[in-house]
Amino acid sequence: METTSSSRVGAQPAEASAQTQTDPQEHPEPRQPDEAAAPVPAARRAAEGYLRADFPWYGLDGAFTGPRWLMQVGTGADGRVEHGSTGHGDEPSARGEIATGEKERFAVVVTVASNPLRRSGDGTGVLEATSVSSAAWLAGSGLLAYSWPGQMDHSLRNDWLDQQTEAAWELADDLGGEDWSTLSLPVDGEPTPFHYRESEFGWVLAGSTGSGVHLGAFGRGMSAYGLGFSVIGDLAAYE
């Protein structure tokens, strides 16, 4: 996948957020005073972004019985949802065990729509199609967003994050390289090959499904070898 950083899907890591990107309403309906006094729950606002997608969302299958939570979706220049993430286990923080002293156990699943054609941000051109590398990039950058090297000063972390994010992009662009191994995991009950790598911060994997999406995942404290993925039938399980 030879391209520049400008074609990265959504150009944003899979960071946890209760807010999603929504299309502005040109002519919003006037609200009555009693309606304005009843705020919409954050979980419902988050789910709205996922419901606008025209592709299926994936998460860990029914073998996982822990907490599930929504993260955020990413949109293209035309406002269409292109990718998003769902979390499982402990909700991670950037400082993680450095701040709390407790080891976090989580796995995040990234779903990327298989788009053969994407418009550039300024609308004047097109970007290359999404691919397994797109999922690997989002998963790799997502893991970095929740990583904080020991003994690193706060003022240096942004520089470190920039460098490591660029390295994650280069790794995603070379899935056949020696940094990656092959791991077979079930997707909707079918054995599916994934590209897999580990680092001191956790693990990352990426592959494709038979339902028109690419999957990425990252995690820490939970082994990737025992995971399985399936289509999310009801987003309420993540609210």
Tab-separated table of C-alpha atoms in Angstrom:
chain	number	residue	atom	x	y	z
A	1	MET	CA	0.000	0.000	0.000
A	2	GLU	CA	2.186	2.818	-1.250
A	3	THR	CA	0.718	6.108	-0.197
A	4	THR	CA	1.370	9.123	1.955
A	5	SER	CA	0.168	9.870	5.443
A	6	SER	CA	-2.604	12.052	4.024
A	7	SER	CA	-4.482	8.954	2.865
A	8	ARG	CA	-4.639	7.335	6.278
A	9	VAL	CA	-8.188	6.331	7.067
A	10	GLY	CA	-9.771	9.168	8.978
A	11	ALA	CA	-6.249	10.291	9.981
A	12	GLN	CA	-7.149	9.660	13.605
A	13	PRO	CA	-6.250	6.908	16.066
A	14	ALA	CA	-8.941	4.797	17.676
A	15	GLU	CA	-9.046	6.761	20.897
A	16	ALA	CA	-11.829	6.306	23.434
A	17	SER	CA	-14.439	9.037	23.442
A	18	ALA	CA	-18.070	9.368	24.345
A	19	GLN	CA	-18.481	11.868	21.536
A	20	THR	CA	-18.839	11.020	17.854
A	21	GLN	CA	-18.676	13.066	14.691
A	22	THR	CA	-22.150	13.906	13.503
A	23	ASP	CA	-23.427	15.716	10.486
A	24	PRO	CA	-24.655	19.250	11.196
A	25	GLN	CA	-28.369	19.863	10.836
A	26	GLU	CA	-29.069	22.653	8.430
A	27	HIS	CA	-32.613	23.261	9.700
A	28	PRO	CA	-32.953	21.801	13.198
A	29	GLU	CA	-36.458	21.450	14.544
A	30	PRO	CA	-37.307	23.887	17.348
A	31	ARG	CA	-37.232	22.220	20.756
A	32	GLN	CA	-39.806	22.739	23.459
A	33	PRO	CA	-38.569	23.837	26.887
A	34	ASP	CA	-39.355	20.473	28.465
A	35	GLU	CA	-37.361	18.702	25.753
A	36	ALA	CA	-34.332	20.899	26.297
A	37	ALA	CA	-34.385	20.046	29.984
A	38	ALA	CA	-33.953	16.337	29.264
A	39	PRO	CA	-30.409	15.714	27.986
A	40	VAL	CA	-29.774	12.691	25.788
A	41	PRO	CA	-27.630	10.082	27.585
A	42	ALA	CA	-24.009	10.031	26.427
A	43	ALA	CA	-24.236	6.348	25.505
A	44	ARG	CA	-27.161	7.060	23.190
A	45	ARG	CA	-25.340	9.978	21.551
A	46	ALA	CA	-22.362	7.690	20.957
A	47	ALA	CA	-24.529	4.948	19.468
A	48	GLU	CA	-26.035	7.371	16.945
A	49	GLY	CA	-22.725	7.618	15.118
A	50	TYR	CA	-22.477	3.845	14.825
A	51	LEU	CA	-26.054	3.568	13.605
A	52	ARG	CA	-25.257	5.874	10.668
A	53	ALA	CA	-22.793	3.345	9.240
A	54	ASP	CA	-23.781	1.281	6.204
A	55	PHE	CA	-21.555	-1.663	7.178
A	56	PRO	CA	-21.661	-4.184	10.047
A	57	TRP	CA	-19.796	-3.535	13.284
A	58	TYR	CA	-17.650	-6.201	14.884
A	59	GLY	CA	-16.715	-6.963	18.463
A	60	LEU	CA	-15.514	-9.901	20.504
A	61	ASP	CA	-17.819	-12.902	20.241
A	62	GLY	CA	-20.004	-14.361	22.977
A	63	ALA	CA	-17.090	-16.148	24.658
A	64	PHE	CA	-16.138	-12.778	26.156
A	65	THR	CA	-18.372	-12.014	29.140
A	66	GLY	CA	-16.777	-8.816	30.475
A	67	PRO	CA	-17.720	-5.145	30.069
A	68	ARG	CA	-18.272	-3.732	26.577
A	69	TRP	CA	-18.252	-0.046	25.623
A	70	LEU	CA	-18.423	2.205	22.583
A	71	MET	CA	-15.482	4.377	21.613
A	72	GLN	CA	-15.733	6.605	18.537
A	73	VAL	CA	-16.382	6.579	14.817
A	74	GLY	CA	-14.384	8.246	12.069
A	75	THR	CA	-15.934	9.902	9.020
A	76	GLY	CA	-14.704	10.814	5.562
A	77	ALA	CA	-14.820	14.154	3.779
A	78	ASP	CA	-18.379	13.427	2.637
A	79	GLY	CA	-19.561	12.740	6.188
A	80	ARG	CA	-19.948	8.998	5.720
A	81	VAL	CA	-18.815	6.778	8.568
A	82	GLU	CA	-15.628	4.954	7.521
A	83	HIS	CA	-14.482	3.196	10.664
A	84	GLY	CA	-15.024	2.889	14.390
A	85	SER	CA	-13.955	1.031	17.514
A	86	THR	CA	-15.567	-0.993	20.280
A	87	GLY	CA	-13.899	-1.706	23.629
A	88	HIS	CA	-13.876	-4.775	25.826
A	89	GLY	CA	-12.641	-5.189	29.396
A	90	ASP	CA	-11.090	-2.330	31.369
A	91	GLU	CA	-11.382	1.129	29.847
A	92	PRO	CA	-7.735	2.079	29.243
A	93	SER	CA	-6.049	5.377	29.969
A	94	ALA	CA	-2.871	6.776	28.457
A	95	ARG	CA	-0.899	6.503	31.686
A	96	GLY	CA	-2.385	3.117	32.529
A	97	GLU	CA	-0.592	1.170	35.226
A	98	ILE	CA	2.026	3.914	35.602
A	99	ALA	CA	-0.627	6.089	37.247
A	100	THR	CA	-2.808	3.463	38.928
A	101	GLY	CA	-0.357	0.683	39.718
A	102	GLU	CA	-2.889	-1.788	38.296
A	103	LYS	CA	-2.423	-3.687	35.052
A	104	GLU	CA	-5.197	-2.945	32.563
A	105	ARG	CA	-6.846	-5.786	30.655
A	106	PHE	CA	-8.575	-4.686	27.475
A	107	ALA	CA	-9.107	-5.459	23.814
A	108	VAL	CA	-10.338	-2.949	21.239
A	109	VAL	CA	-11.835	-4.056	17.922
A	110	VAL	CA	-11.580	-1.678	14.952
A	111	THR	CA	-14.022	-2.097	12.049
A	112	VAL	CA	-13.047	-0.453	8.751
A	113	ALA	CA	-15.461	-0.234	5.822
A	114	SER	CA	-14.145	-1.711	2.594
A	115	ASN	CA	-14.266	1.365	0.365
A	116	PRO	CA	-12.839	1.172	-3.160
A	117	LEU	CA	-12.978	4.957	-3.532
A	118	ARG	CA	-12.611	7.736	-0.963
A	119	ARG	CA	-12.631	11.489	-1.508
A	120	SER	CA	-9.759	13.610	-0.255
A	121	GLY	CA	-10.395	16.147	2.488
A	122	ASP	CA	-10.607	19.080	0.069
A	123	GLY	CA	-12.890	17.170	-2.303
A	124	THR	CA	-10.565	17.676	-5.271
A	125	GLY	CA	-9.211	14.145	-5.558
A	126	VAL	CA	-9.499	10.573	-4.385
A	127	LEU	CA	-7.568	8.472	-1.901
A	128	GLU	CA	-6.659	4.846	-2.315
A	129	ALA	CA	-9.055	2.143	-1.185
A	130	THR	CA	-9.159	1.008	2.408
A	131	SER	CA	-7.355	-2.279	3.053
A	132	VAL	CA	-6.046	-4.573	5.762
A	133	SER	CA	-3.201	-2.066	6.144
A	134	SER	CA	-5.789	0.596	6.998
A	135	ALA	CA	-7.043	-1.578	9.861
A	136	ALA	CA	-3.480	-2.299	10.991
A	137	TRP	CA	-2.664	1.417	11.028
A	138	LEU	CA	-5.721	2.332	13.085
A	139	ALA	CA	-5.078	-0.486	15.536
A	140	GLY	CA	-1.398	0.348	15.889
A	141	SER	CA	-1.978	4.052	16.427
A	142	GLY	CA	-4.823	3.231	18.807
A	143	LEU	CA	-2.557	1.150	21.023
A	144	LEU	CA	-0.018	3.967	21.127
A	145	ALA	CA	-2.712	6.397	22.256
A	146	TYR	CA	-3.029	4.326	25.443
A	147	SER	CA	0.683	3.826	26.019
A	148	TRP	CA	3.056	5.805	28.174
A	149	PRO	CA	6.683	4.673	28.391
A	150	GLY	CA	8.014	4.437	31.913
A	151	GLN	CA	10.222	7.284	33.128
A	152	MET	CA	9.055	9.562	30.303
A	153	ASP	CA	8.377	13.181	31.138
A	154	HIS	CA	4.955	14.532	30.148
A	155	SER	CA	6.527	17.209	27.936
A	156	LEU	CA	8.308	14.588	25.834
A	157	ARG	CA	5.357	12.289	25.206
A	158	ASN	CA	3.963	14.194	22.210
A	159	ASP	CA	7.280	13.924	20.370
A	160	TRP	CA	7.496	10.243	21.242
A	161	LEU	CA	3.913	9.676	20.110
A	162	ASP	CA	4.554	11.365	16.750
A	163	GLN	CA	7.615	9.215	16.124
A	164	GLN	CA	5.949	5.978	17.168
A	165	THR	CA	2.792	6.732	15.179
A	166	GLU	CA	4.875	7.187	12.034
A	167	ALA	CA	6.598	3.880	12.795
A	168	ALA	CA	3.188	2.233	13.204
A	169	TRP	CA	2.202	3.514	9.760
A	170	GLU	CA	5.358	2.087	8.211
A	171	LEU	CA	4.711	-1.274	9.880
A	172	ALA	CA	1.119	-1.286	8.618
A	173	ASP	CA	2.435	-0.630	5.128
A	174	ASP	CA	4.611	-3.756	5.288
A	175	LEU	CA	2.357	-6.544	6.543
A	176	GLY	CA	4.562	-9.113	4.833
A	177	GLY	CA	7.610	-7.985	6.789
A	178	GLU	CA	9.416	-9.842	9.552
A	179	ASP	CA	7.730	-7.776	12.265
A	180	TRP	CA	4.458	-9.579	11.581
A	181	SER	CA	3.448	-13.202	12.102
A	182	THR	CA	0.239	-15.015	11.097
A	183	LEU	CA	-2.499	-15.877	13.558
A	184	SER	CA	-5.771	-17.686	12.775
A	185	LEU	CA	-8.817	-16.574	14.776
A	186	PRO	CA	-12.549	-17.214	14.327
A	187	VAL	CA	-14.645	-14.514	12.662
A	188	ASP	CA	-18.356	-15.325	12.731
A	189	GLY	CA	-17.288	-18.877	13.507
A	190	GLU	CA	-14.963	-19.216	10.491
A	191	PRO	CA	-11.156	-19.507	10.894
A	192	THR	CA	-9.654	-16.312	9.485
A	193	PRO	CA	-5.984	-15.381	9.009
A	194	PHE	CA	-4.694	-12.239	10.720
A	195	HIS	CA	-1.426	-10.356	10.664
A	196	TYR	CA	-0.169	-10.167	14.248
A	197	ARG	CA	2.622	-8.431	16.144
A	198	GLU	CA	3.558	-7.734	19.737
A	199	SER	CA	5.460	-4.909	21.409
A	200	GLU	CA	6.270	-3.806	24.933
A	201	PHE	CA	2.980	-1.863	24.919
A	202	GLY	CA	0.661	-4.667	23.819
A	203	TRP	CA	-0.399	-6.472	20.659
A	204	VAL	CA	-1.917	-5.502	17.304
A	205	LEU	CA	-3.614	-7.600	14.649
A	206	ALA	CA	-5.414	-6.995	11.349
A	207	GLY	CA	-7.326	-9.028	8.779
A	208	SER	CA	-10.401	-9.059	6.541
A	209	THR	CA	-13.850	-10.600	6.862
A	210	GLY	CA	-16.226	-12.062	4.327
A	211	SER	CA	-18.782	-9.344	5.040
A	212	GLY	CA	-17.088	-6.429	3.331
A	213	VAL	CA	-15.082	-4.951	6.209
A	214	HIS	CA	-11.517	-5.093	7.465
A	215	LEU	CA	-10.819	-5.791	11.121
A	216	GLY	CA	-8.087	-4.467	13.339
A	217	ALA	CA	-7.624	-5.051	17.041
A	218	PHE	CA	-5.239	-4.062	19.800
A	219	GLY	CA	-4.992	-4.863	23.447
A	220	ARG	CA	-2.991	-5.323	26.586
A	221	GLY	CA	-3.310	-7.751	29.480
A	222	MET	CA	-5.571	-10.050	27.432
A	223	SER	CA	-4.103	-12.712	25.170
A	224	ALA	CA	-4.990	-12.305	21.515
A	225	TYR	CA	-4.682	-16.036	20.928
A	226	GLY	CA	-7.989	-16.882	22.578
A	227	LEU	CA	-10.113	-14.182	20.960
A	228	GLY	CA	-12.933	-14.542	18.464
A	229	PHE	CA	-14.895	-11.890	16.564
A	230	SER	CA	-18.502	-11.620	15.448
A	231	VAL	CA	-20.959	-9.088	14.068
A	232	ILE	CA	-22.564	-6.986	16.801
A	233	GLY	CA	-26.261	-7.777	16.718
A	234	ASP	CA	-27.344	-5.181	19.283
A	235	LEU	CA	-25.334	-2.062	20.139
A	236	ALA	CA	-27.211	-1.865	23.429
A	237	ALA	CA	-24.734	-4.422	24.747
A	238	TYR	CA	-22.080	-1.686	24.453
A	239	GLU	CA	-24.001	1.147	26.098
